[in-house]
JSON list of C-alpha atoms in Angstrom, two decimals:
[
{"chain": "X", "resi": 1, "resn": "UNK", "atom": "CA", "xyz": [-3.86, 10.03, 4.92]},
{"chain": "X", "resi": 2, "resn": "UNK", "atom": "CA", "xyz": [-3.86, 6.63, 6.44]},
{"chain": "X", "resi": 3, "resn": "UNK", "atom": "CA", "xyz": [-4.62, 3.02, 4.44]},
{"chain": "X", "resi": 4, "resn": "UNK", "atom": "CA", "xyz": [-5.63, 0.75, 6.32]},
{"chain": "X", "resi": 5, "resn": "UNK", "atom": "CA", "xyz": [-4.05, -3.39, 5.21]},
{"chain": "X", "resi": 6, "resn": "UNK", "atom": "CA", "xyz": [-7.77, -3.59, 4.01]},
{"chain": "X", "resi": 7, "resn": "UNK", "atom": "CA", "xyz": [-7.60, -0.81, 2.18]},
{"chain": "X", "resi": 8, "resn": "UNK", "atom": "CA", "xyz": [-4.01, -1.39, 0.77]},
{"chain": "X", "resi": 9, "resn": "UNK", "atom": "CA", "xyz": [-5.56, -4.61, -0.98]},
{"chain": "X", "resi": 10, "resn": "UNK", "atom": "CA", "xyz": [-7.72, -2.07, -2.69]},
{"chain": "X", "resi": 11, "resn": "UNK", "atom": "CA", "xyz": [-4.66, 0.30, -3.55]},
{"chain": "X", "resi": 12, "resn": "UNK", "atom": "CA", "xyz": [-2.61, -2.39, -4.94]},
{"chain": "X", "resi": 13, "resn": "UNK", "atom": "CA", "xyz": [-5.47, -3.82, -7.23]},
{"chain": "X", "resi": 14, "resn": "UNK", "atom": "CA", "xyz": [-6.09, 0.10, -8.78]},
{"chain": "X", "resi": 15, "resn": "UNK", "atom": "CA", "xyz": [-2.49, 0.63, -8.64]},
{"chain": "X", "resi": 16, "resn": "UNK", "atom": "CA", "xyz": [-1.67, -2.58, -11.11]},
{"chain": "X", "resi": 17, "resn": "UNK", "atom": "CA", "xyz": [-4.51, -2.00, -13.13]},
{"chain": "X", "resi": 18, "resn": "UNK", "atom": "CA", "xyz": [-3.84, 0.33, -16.83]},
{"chain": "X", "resi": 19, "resn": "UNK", "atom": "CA", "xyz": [-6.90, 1.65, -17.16]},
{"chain": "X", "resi": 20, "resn": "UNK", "atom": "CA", "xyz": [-9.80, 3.02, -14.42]},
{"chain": "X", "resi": 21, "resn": "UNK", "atom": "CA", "xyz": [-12.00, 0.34, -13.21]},
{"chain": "X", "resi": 22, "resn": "UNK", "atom": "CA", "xyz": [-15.16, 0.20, -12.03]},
{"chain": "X", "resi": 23, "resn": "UNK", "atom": "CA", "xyz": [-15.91, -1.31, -8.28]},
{"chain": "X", "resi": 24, "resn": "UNK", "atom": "CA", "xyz": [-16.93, -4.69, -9.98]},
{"chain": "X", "resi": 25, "resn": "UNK", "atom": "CA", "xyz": [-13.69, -4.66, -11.41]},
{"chain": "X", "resi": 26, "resn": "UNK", "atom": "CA", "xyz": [-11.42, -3.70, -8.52]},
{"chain": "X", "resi": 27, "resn": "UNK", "atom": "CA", "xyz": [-13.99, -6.80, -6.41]},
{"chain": "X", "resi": 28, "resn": "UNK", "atom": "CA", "xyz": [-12.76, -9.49, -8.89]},
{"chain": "X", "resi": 29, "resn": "UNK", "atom": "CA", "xyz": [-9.04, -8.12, -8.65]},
{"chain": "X", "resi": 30, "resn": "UNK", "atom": "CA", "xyz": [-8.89, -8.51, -4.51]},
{"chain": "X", "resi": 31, "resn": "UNK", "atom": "CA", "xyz": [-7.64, -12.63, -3.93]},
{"chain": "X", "resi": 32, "resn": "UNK", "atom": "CA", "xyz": [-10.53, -14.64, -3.56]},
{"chain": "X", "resi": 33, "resn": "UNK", "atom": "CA", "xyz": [-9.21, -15.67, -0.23]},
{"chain": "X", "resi": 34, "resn": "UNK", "atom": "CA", "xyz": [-10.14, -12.62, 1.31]},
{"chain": "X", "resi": 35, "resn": "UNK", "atom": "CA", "xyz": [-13.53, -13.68, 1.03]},
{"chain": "X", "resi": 36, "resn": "UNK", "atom": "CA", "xyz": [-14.79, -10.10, 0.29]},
{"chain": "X", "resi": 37, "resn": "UNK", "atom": "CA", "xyz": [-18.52, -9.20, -1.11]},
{"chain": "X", "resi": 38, "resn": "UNK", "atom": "CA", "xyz": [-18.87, -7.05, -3.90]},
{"chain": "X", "resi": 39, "resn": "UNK", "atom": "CA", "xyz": [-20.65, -4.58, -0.90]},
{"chain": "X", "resi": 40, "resn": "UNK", "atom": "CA", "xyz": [-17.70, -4.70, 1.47]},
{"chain": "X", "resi": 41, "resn": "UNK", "atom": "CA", "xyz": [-15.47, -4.01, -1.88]},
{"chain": "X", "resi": 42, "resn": "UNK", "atom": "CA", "xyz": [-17.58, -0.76, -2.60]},
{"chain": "X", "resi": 43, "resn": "UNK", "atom": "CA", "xyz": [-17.41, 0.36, 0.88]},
{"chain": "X", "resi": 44, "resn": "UNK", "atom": "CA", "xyz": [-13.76, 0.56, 1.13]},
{"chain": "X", "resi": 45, "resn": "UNK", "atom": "CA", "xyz": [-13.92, 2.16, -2.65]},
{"chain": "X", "resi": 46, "resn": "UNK", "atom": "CA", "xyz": [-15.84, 4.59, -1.48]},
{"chain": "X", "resi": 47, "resn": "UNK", "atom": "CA", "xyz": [-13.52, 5.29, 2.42]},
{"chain": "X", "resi": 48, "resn": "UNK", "atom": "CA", "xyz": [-10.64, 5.90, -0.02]},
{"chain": "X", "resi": 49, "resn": "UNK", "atom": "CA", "xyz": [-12.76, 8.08, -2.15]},
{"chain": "X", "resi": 50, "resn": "UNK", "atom": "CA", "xyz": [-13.40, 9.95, 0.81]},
{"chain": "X", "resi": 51, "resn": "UNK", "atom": "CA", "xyz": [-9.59, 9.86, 2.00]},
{"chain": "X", "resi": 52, "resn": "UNK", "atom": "CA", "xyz": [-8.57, 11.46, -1.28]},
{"chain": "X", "resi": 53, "resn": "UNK", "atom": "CA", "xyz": [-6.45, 7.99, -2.23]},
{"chain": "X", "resi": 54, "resn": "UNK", "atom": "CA", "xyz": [-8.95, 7.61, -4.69]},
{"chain": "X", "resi": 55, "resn": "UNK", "atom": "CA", "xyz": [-10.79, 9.59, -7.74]},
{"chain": "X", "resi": 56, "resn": "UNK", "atom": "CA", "xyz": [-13.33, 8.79, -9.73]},
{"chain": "X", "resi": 57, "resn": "UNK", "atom": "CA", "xyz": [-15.07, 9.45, -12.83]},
{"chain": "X", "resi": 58, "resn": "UNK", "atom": "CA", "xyz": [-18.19, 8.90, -14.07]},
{"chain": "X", "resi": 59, "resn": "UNK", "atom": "CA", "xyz": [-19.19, 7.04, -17.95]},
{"chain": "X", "resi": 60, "resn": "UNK", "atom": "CA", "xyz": [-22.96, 6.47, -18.11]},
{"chain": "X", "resi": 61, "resn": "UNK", "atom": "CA", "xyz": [-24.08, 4.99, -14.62]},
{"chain": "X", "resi": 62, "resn": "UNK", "atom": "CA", "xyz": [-21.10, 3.52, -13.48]},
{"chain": "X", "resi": 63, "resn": "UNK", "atom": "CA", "xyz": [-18.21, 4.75, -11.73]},
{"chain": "X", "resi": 64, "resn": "UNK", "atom": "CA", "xyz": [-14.70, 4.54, -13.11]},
{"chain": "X", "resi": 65, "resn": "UNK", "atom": "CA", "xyz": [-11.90, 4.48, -10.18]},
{"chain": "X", "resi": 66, "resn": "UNK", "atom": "CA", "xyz": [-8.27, 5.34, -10.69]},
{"chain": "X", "resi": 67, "resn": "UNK", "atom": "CA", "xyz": [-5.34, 5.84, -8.26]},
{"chain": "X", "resi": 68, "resn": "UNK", "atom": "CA", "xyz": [-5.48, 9.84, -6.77]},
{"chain": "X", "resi": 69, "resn": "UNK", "atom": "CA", "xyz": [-1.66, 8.88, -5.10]},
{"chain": "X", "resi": 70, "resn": "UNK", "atom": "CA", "xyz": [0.88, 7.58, -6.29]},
{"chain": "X", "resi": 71, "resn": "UNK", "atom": "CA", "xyz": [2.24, 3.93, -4.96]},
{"chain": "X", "resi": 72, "resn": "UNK", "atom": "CA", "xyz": [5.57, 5.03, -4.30]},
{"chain": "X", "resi": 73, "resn": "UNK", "atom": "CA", "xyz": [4.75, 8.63, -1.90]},
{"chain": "X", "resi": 74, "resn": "UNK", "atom": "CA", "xyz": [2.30, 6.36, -0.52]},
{"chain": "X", "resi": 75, "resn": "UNK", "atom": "CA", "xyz": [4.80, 3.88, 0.60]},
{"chain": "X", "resi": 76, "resn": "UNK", "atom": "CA", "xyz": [7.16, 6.71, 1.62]},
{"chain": "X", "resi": 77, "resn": "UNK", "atom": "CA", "xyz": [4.38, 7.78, 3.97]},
{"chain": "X", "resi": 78, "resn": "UNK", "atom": "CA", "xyz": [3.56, 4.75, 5.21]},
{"chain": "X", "resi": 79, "resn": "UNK", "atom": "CA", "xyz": [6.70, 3.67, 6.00]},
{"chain": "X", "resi": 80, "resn": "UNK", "atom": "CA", "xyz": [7.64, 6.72, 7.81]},
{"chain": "X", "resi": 81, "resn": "UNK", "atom": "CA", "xyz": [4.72, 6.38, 10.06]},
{"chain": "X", "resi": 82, "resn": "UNK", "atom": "CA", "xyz": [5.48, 3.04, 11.03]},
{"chain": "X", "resi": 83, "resn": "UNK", "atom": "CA", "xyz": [9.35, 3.93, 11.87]},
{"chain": "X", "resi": 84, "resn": "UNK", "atom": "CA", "xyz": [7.58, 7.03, 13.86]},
{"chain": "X", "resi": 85, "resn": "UNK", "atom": "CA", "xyz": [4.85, 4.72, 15.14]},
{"chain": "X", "resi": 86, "resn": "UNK", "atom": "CA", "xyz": [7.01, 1.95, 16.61]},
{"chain": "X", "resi": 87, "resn": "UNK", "atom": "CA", "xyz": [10.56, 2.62, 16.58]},
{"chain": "X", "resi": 88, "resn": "UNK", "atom": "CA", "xyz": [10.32, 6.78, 17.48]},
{"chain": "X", "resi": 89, "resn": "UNK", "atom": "CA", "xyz": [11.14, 7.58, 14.37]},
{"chain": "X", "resi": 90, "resn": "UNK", "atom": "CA", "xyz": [14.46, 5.75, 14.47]},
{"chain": "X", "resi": 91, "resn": "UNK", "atom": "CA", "xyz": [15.67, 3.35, 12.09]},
{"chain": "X", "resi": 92, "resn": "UNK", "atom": "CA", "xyz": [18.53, 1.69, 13.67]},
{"chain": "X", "resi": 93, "resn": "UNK", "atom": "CA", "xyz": [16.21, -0.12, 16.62]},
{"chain": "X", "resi": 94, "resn": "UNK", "atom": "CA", "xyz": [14.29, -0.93, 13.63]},
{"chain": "X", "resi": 95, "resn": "UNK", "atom": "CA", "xyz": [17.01, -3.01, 11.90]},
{"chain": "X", "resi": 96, "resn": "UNK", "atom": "CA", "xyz": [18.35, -4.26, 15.17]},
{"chain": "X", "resi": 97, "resn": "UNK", "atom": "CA", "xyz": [14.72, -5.68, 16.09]},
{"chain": "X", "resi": 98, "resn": "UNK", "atom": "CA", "xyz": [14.85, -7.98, 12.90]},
{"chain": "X", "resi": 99, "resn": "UNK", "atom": "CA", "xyz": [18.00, -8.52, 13.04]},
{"chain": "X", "resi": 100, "resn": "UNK", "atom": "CA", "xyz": [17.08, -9.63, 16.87]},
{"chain": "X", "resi": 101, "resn": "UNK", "atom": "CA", "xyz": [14.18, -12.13, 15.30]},
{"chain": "X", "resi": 102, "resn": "UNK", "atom": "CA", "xyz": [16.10, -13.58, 12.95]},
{"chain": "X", "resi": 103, "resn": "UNK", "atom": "CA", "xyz": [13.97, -11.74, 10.19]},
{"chain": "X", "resi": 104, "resn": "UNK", "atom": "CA", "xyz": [17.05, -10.58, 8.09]},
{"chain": "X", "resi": 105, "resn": "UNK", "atom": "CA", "xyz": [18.11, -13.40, 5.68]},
{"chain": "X", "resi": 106, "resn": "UNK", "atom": "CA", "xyz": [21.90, -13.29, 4.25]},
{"chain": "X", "resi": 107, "resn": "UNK", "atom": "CA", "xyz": [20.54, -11.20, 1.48]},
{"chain": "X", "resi": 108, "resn": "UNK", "atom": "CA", "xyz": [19.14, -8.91, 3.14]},
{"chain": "X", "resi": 109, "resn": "UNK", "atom": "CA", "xyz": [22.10, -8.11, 4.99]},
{"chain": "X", "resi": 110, "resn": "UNK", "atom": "CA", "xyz": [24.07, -8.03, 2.19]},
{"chain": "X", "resi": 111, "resn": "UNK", "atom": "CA", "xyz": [21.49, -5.45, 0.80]},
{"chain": "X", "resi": 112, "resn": "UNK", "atom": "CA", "xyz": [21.96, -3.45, 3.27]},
{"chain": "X", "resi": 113, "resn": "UNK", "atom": "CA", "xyz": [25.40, -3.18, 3.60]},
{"chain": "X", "resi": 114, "resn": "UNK", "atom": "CA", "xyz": [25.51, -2.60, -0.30]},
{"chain": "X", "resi": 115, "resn": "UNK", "atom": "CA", "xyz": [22.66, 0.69, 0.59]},
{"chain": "X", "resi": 116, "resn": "UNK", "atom": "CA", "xyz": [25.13, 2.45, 3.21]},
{"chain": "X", "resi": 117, "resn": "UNK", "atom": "CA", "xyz": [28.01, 1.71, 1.29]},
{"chain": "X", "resi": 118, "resn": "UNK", "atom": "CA", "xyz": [26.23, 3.44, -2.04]},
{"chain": "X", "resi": 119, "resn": "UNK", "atom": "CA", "xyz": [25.01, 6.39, 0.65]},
{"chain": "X", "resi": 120, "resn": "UNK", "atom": "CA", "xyz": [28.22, 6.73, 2.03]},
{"chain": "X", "resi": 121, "resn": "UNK", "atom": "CA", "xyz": [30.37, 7.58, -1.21]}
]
């Protein structure tokens, strides 16, 4: 299943929320700078519906949404697609383009070294 950035806004406002929430709900959780109606909100509610990303249930006659994936499989997936997508499915160009665009701060880099270090032992 692909999210679109749109639809991600969506995910992330369902995903941080406790309980289910209804469409209203999720509309006054997406940043006001998005600039988003309370229609285009239950459109893309109801496209991730459809995708499976979300389920719903019903309590009198409103609709109660809660995550149908989970936020970390999702990101798995999403990330792998965009390694596949851009970089053939490669990692290293990956790294090498931001490192390349200056994108990598000194943290970074010293995150990553830490990672292969801990995957190497």
């Amino acid at each position: 299943m692909r999210i679109s950035e749109a639809e991600w806004v969506i995910m992330e406002s369902v995903w941080a929320a406790p309980e289910p929430l209804t469409a209203t709900d999720i509309a006054k959780r997406v940043p006001a700078s998005r600039g988003w109606s309370l229609a285009t909100v239950k459109t893309m509610v109801s496209r991730l519906a459809g995708k499976g990303a979300l389920k719903h249930e019903q309590d009198g006659r409103r609709y109660l949404y809660s995550a149908a994936v989970e936020r970390g499989a999702t990101v798995r997936a999403e990330s792998k697609r965009l390694v596949n997508r851009l970089f053939g499915g490669k990692l290293t160009p990956m790294i090498a383009h931001l490192a390349e665009d200056n994108a990598l701060s000194e943290d970074d880099i010293a995150d990553i070294e830490a990672l292969l270090k801990e995957l190497k032992q």
